[in-house]
Short mmCIF file of N, CA and C in Angstrom, two decimals:
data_model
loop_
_atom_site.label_atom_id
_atom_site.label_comp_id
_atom_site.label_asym_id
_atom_site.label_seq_id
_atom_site.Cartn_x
_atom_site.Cartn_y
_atom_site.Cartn_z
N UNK T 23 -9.54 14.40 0.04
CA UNK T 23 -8.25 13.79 -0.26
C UNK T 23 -8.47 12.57 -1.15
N UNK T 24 -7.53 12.29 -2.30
CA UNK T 24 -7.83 11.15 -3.01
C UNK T 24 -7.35 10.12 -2.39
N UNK T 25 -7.35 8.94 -2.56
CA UNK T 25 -6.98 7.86 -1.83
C UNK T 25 -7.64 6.32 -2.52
N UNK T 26 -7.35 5.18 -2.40
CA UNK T 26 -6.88 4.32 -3.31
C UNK T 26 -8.43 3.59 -2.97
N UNK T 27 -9.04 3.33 -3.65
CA UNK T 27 -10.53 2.46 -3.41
C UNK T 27 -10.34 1.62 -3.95
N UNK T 28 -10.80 0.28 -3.65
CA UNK T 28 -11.21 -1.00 -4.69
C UNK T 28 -12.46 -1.34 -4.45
N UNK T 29 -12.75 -1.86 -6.09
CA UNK T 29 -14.34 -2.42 -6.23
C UNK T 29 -13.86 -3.76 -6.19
N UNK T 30 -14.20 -4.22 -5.34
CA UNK T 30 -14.45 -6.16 -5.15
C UNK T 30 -15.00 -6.40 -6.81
N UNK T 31 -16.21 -6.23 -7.04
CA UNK T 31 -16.84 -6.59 -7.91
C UNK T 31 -15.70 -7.09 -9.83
N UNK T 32 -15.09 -6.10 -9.45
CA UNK T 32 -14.13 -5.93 -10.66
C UNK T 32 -12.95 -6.59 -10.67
N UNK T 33 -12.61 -7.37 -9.35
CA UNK T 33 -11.32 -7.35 -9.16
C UNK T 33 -11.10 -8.55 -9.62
N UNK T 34 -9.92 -9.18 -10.21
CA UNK T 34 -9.65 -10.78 -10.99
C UNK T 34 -8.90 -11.83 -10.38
N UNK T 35 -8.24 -10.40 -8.68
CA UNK T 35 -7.40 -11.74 -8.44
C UNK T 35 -6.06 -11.85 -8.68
N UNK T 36 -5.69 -11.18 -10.14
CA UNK T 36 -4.59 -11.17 -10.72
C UNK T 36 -3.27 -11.13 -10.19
N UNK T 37 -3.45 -10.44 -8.90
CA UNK T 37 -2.22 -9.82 -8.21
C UNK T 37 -1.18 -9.21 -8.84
N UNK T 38 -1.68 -8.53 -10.35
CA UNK T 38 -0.87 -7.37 -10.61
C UNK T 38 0.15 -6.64 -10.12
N UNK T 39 -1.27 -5.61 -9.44
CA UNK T 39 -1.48 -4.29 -8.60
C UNK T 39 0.06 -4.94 -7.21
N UNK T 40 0.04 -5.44 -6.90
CA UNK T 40 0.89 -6.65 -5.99
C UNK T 40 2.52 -6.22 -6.55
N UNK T 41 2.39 -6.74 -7.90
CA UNK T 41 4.19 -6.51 -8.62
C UNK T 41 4.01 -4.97 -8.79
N UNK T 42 3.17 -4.67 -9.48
CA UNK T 42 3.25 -3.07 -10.00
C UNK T 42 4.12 -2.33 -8.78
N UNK T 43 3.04 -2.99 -7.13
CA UNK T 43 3.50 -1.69 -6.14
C UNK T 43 5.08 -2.46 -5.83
N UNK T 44 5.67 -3.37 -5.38
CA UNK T 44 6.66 -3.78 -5.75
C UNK T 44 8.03 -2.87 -6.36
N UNK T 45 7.35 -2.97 -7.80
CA UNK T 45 8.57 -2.52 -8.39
C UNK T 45 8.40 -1.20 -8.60
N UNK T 46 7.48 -0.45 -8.29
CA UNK T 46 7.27 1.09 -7.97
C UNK T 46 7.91 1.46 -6.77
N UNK T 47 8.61 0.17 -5.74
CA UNK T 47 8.51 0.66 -4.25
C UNK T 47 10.19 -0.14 -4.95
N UNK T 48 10.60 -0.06 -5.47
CA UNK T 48 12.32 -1.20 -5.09
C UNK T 48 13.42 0.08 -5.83
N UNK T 49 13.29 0.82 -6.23
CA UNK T 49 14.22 2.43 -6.49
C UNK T 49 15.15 1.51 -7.73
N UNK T 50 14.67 0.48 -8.35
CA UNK T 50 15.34 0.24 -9.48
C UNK T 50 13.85 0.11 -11.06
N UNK T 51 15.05 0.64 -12.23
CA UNK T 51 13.86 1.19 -13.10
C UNK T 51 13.20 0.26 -14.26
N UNK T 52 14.12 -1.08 -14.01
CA UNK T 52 13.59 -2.03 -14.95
C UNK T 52 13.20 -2.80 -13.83
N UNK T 53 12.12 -3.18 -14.48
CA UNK T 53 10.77 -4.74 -13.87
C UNK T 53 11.62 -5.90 -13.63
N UNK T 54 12.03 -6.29 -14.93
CA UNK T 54 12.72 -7.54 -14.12
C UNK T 54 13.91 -7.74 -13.75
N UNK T 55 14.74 -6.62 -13.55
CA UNK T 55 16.03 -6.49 -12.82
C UNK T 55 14.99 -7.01 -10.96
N UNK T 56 14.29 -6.25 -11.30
CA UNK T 56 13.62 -5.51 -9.75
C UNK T 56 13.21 -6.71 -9.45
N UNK T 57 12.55 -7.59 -10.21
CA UNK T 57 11.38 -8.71 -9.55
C UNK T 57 11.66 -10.31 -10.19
N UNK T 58 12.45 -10.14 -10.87
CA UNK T 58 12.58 -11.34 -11.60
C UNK T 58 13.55 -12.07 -10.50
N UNK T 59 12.56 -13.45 -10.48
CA UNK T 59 13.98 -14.61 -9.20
C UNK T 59 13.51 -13.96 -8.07
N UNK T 60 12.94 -12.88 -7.18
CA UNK T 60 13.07 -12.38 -5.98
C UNK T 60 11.67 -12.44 -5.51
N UNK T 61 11.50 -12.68 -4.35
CA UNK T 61 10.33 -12.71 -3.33
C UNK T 61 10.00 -11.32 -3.48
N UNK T 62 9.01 -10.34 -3.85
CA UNK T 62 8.30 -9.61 -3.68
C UNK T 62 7.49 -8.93 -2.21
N UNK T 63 7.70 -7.77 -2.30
CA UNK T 63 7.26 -7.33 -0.72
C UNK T 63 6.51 -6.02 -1.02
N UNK T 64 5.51 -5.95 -1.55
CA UNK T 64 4.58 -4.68 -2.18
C UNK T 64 3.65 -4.80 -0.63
N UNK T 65 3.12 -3.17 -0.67
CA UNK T 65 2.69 -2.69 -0.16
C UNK T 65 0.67 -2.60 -0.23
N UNK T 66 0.90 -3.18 -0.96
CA UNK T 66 -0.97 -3.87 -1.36
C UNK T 66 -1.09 -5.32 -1.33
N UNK T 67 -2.31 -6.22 -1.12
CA UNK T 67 -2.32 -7.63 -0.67
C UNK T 67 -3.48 -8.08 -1.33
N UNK T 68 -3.38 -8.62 -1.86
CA UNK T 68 -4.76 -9.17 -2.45
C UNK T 68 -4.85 -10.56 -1.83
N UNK T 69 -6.27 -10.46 -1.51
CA UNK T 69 -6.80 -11.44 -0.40
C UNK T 69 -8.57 -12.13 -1.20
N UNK T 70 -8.48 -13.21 -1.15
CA UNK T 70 -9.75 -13.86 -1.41
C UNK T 70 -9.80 -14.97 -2.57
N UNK T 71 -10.57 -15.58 -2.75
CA UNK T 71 -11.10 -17.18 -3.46
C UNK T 71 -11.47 -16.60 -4.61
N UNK T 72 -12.02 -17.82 -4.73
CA UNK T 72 -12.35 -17.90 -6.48
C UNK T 72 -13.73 -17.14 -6.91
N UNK T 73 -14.31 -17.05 -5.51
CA UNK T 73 -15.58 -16.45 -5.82
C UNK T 73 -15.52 -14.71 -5.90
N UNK T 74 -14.64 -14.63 -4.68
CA UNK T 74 -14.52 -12.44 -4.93
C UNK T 74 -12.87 -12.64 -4.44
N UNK T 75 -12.35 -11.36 -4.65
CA UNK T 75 -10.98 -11.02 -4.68
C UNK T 75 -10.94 -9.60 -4.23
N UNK T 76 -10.38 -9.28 -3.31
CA UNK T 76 -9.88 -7.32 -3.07
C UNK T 76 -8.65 -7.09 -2.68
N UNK T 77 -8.27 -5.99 -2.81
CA UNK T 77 -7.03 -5.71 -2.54
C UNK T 77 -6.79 -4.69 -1.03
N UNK T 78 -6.09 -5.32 -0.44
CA UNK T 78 -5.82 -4.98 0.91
C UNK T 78 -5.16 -3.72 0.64
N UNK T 79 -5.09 -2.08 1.21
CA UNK T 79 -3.90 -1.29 1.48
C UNK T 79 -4.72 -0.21 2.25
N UNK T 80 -3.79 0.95 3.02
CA UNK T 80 -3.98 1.23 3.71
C UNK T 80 -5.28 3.01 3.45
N UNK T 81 -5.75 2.77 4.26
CA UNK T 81 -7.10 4.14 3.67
C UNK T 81 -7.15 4.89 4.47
N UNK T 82 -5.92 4.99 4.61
CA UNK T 82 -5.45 6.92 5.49
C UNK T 82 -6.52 7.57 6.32
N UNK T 83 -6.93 6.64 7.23
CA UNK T 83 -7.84 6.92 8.01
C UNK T 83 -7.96 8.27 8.66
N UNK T 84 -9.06 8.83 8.88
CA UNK T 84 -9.08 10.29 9.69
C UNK T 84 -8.16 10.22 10.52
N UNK T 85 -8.44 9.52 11.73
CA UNK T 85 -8.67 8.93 13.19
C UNK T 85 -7.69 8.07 13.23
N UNK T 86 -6.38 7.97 12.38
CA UNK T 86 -5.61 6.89 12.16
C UNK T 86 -5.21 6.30 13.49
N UNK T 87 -5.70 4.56 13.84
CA UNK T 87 -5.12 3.92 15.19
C UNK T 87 -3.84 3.77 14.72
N UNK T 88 -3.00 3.90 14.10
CA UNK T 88 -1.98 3.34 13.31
C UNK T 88 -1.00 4.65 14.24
N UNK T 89 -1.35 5.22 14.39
CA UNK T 89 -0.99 6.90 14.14
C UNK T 89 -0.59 6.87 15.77
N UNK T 90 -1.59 6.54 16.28
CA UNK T 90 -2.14 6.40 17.59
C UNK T 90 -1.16 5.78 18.42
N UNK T 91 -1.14 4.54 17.92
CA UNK T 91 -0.61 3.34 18.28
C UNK T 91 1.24 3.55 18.59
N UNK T 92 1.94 4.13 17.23
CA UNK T 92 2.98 3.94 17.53
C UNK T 92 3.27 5.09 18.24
N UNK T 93 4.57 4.18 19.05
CA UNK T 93 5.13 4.71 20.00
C UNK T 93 6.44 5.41 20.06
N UNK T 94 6.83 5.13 18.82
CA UNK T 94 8.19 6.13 19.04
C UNK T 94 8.39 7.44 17.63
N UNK T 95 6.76 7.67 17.11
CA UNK T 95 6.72 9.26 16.24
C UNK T 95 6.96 8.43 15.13
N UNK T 96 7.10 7.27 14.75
CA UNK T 96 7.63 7.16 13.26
C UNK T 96 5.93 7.60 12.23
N UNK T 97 4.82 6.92 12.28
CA UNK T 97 4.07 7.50 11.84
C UNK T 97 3.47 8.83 11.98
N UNK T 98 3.03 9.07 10.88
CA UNK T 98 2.36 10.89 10.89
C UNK T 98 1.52 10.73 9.65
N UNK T 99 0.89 11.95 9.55
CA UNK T 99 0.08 12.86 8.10
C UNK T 99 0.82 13.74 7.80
N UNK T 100 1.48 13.65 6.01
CA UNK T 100 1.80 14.74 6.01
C UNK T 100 1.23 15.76 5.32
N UNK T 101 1.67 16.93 4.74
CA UNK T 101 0.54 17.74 4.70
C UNK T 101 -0.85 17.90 3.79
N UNK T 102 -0.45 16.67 2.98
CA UNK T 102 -1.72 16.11 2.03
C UNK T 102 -2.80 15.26 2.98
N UNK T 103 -2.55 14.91 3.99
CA UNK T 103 -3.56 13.85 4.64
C UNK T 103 -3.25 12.32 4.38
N UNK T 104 -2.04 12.23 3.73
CA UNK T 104 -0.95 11.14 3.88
C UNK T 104 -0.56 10.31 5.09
N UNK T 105 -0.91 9.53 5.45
CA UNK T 105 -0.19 8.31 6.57
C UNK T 105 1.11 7.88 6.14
N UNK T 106 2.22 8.49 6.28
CA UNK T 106 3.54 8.38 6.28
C UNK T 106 4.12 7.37 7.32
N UNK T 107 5.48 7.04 7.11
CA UNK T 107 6.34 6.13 7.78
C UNK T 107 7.72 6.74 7.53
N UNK T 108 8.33 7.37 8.95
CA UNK T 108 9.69 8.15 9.20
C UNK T 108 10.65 6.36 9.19
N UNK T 109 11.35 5.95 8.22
CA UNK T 109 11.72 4.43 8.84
C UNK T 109 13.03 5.03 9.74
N UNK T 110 13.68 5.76 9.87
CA UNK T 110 14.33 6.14 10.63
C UNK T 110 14.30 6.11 12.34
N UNK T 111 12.88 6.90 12.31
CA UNK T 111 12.06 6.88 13.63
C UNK T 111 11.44 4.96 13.84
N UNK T 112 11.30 4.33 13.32
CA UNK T 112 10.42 3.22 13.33
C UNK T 112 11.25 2.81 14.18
N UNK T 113 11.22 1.72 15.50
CA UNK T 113 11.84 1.37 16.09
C UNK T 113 11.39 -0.35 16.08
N UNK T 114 10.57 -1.13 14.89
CA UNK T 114 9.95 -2.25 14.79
C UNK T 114 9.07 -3.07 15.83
N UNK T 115 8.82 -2.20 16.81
CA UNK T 115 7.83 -2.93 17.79
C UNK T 115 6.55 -3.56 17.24
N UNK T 116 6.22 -3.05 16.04
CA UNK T 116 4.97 -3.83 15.25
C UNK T 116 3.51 -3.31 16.13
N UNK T 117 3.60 -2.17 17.08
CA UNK T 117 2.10 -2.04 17.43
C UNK T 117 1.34 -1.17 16.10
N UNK T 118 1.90 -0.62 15.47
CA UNK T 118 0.95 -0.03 14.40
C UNK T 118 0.89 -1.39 13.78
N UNK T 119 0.80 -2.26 13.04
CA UNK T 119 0.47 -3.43 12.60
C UNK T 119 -0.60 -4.12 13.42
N UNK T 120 -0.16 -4.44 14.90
CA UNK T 120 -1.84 -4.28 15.66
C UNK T 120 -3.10 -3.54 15.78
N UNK T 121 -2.28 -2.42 15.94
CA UNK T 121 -3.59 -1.25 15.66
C UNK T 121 -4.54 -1.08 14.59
N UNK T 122 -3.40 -1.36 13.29
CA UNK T 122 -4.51 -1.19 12.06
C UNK T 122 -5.64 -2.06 11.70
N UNK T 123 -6.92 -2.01 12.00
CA UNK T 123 -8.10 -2.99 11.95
C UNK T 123 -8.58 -3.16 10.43
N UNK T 124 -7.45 -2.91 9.93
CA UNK T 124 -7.42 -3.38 7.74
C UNK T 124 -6.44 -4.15 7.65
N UNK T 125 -5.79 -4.54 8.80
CA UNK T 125 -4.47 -4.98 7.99
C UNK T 125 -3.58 -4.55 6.86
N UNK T 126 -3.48 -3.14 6.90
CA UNK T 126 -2.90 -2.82 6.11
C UNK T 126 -1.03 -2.30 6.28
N UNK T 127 -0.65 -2.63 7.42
CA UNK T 127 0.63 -2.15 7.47
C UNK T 127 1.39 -3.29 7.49
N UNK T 128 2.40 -3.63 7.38
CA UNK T 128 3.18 -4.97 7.54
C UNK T 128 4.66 -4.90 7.69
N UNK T 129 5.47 -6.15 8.12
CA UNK T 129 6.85 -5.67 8.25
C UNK T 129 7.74 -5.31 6.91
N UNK T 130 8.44 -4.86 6.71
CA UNK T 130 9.26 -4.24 5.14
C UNK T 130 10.35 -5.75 5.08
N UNK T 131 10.90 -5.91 4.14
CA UNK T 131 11.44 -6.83 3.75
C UNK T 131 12.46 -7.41 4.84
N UNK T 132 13.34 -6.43 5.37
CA UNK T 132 14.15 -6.70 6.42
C UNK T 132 13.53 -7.29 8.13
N UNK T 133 12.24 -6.86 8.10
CA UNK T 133 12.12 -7.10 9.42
C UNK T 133 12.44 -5.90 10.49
N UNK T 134 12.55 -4.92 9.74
CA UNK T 134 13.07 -4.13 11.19
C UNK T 134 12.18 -2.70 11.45
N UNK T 135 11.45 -3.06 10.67
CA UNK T 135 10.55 -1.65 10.40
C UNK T 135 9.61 -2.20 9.69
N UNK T 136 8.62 -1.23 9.38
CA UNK T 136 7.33 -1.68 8.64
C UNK T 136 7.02 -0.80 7.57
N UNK T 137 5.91 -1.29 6.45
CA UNK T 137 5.94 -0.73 5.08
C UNK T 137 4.21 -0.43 5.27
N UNK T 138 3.98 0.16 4.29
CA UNK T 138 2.67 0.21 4.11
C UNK T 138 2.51 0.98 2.89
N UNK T 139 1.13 1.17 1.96
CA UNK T 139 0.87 2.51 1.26
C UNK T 139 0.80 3.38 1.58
N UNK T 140 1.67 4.45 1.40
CA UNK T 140 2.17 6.14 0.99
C UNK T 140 1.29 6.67 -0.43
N UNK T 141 1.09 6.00 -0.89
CA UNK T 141 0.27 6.18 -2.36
C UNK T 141 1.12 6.76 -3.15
N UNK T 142 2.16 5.88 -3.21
CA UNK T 142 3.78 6.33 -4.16
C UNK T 142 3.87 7.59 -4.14
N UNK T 143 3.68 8.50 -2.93
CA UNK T 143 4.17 9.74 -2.99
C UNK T 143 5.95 9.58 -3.23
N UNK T 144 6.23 9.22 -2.70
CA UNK T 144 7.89 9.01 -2.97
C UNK T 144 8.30 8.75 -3.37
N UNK T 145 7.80 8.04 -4.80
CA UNK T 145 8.79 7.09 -5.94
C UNK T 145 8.10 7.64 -7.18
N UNK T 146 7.30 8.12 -7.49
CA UNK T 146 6.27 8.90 -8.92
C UNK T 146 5.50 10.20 -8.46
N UNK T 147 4.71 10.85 -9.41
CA UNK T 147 3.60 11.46 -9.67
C UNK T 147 2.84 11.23 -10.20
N UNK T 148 1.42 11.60 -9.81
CA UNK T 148 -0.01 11.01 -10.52
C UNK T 148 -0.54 10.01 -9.54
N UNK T 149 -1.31 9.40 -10.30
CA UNK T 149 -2.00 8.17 -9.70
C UNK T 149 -0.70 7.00 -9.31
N UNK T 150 -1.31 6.44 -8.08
CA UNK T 150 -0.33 5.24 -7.40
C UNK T 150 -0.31 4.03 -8.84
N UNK T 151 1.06 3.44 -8.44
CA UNK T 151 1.01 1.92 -9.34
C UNK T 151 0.03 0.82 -9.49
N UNK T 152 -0.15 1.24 -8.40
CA UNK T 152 -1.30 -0.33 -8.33
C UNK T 152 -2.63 0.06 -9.14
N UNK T 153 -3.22 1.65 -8.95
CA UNK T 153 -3.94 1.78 -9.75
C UNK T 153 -3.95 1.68 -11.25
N UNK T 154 -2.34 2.41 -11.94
CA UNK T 154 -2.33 2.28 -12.87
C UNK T 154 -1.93 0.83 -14.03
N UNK T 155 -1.55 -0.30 -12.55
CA UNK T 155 -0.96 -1.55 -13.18
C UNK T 155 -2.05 -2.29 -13.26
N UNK T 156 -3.77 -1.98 -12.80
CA UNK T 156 -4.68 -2.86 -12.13
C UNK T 156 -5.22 -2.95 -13.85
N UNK T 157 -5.46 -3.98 -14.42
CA UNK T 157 -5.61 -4.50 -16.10
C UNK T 157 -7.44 -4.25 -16.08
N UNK T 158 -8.33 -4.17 -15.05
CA UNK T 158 -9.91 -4.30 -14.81
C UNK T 158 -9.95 -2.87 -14.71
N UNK T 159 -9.19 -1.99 -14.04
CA UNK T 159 -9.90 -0.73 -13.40
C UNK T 159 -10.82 -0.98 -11.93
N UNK T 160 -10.14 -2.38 -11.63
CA UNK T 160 -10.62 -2.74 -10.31
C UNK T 160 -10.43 -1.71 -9.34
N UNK T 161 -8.96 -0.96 -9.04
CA UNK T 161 -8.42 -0.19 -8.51
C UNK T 161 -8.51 1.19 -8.75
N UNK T 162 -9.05 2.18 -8.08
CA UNK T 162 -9.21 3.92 -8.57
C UNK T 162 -8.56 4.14 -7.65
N UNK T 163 -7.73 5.87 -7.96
CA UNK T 163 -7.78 6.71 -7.08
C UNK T 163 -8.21 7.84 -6.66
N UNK T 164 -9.16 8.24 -6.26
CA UNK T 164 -10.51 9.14 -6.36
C UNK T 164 -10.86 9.91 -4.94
N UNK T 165 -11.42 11.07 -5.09
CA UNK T 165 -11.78 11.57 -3.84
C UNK T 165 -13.66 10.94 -3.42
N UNK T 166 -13.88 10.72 -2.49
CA UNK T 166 -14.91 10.09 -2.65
C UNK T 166 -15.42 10.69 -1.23
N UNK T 167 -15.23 11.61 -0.86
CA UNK T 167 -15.55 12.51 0.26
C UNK T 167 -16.70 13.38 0.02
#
């Protein structure tokens, strides 16, 4: 299964990949309608100093605790090997956000449910945003199995 890797080594920091997933994730088609003036709530995190930089998101674990964890069916795989989010089913208790030992899930803008990477299955085709917004090639999406 492909799925989103980052090389530390490459990465600038930039927090791109950050707006890219953003305005790939807000169902409007211009950038700065979408992001301009507004707090941003993307689904990737870039974390670290001046010395290294990576980007936080979620790596569709086999064994997903995420998966595990919640309690009322909102997470699943779907038939790609996808870690999905039913927000319907989500009932915001936040234990998949405990469970995940990447920190990769978090609450969605409202608070009432939680977001994470889908790997823009639902808003494009091809490679996710963040890969294609990342300016280094810090970001791939690759099978590495």
């Amino acid at each position: 299964m492909k799925k989103v890797y980052v090389n530390e080594e490459w990465c600038l920091g930039c927090h791109l990949c950050e707006y890219q997933c953003a305005f790939a994730n807000s169902g409007i088609d211009n950038m700065v309608k979408a992001l301009k003036g507004k707090e941003i709530h993307p689904r990737i995190c870039v974390e670290g100093d001046n010395s290294i930089s990576f980007a936080v998101n979620c790596r569709h674990c086999e064994d997903a605790l995420c998966i595990n964890g919640c309690i009322s069916g909102a997470l699943s795989r779907d038939e790609d090997g996808v870690v999905v989010i039913d927000k319907e089913k989500c009932v915001g208790c936040f234990t998949c956000i405990l469970s995940c030992p990447y920190g990769a899930i978090m609450p969605a803008e409202d608070h009432s449910v939680v977001q994470k990477c889908q790997l823009c299955t639902d808003n494009q085709s091809g490679e996710p945003a963040c890969v294609k917004g990342c300016p280094n090639r810090a970001i791939v999406f690759e099978d590495r199995d």
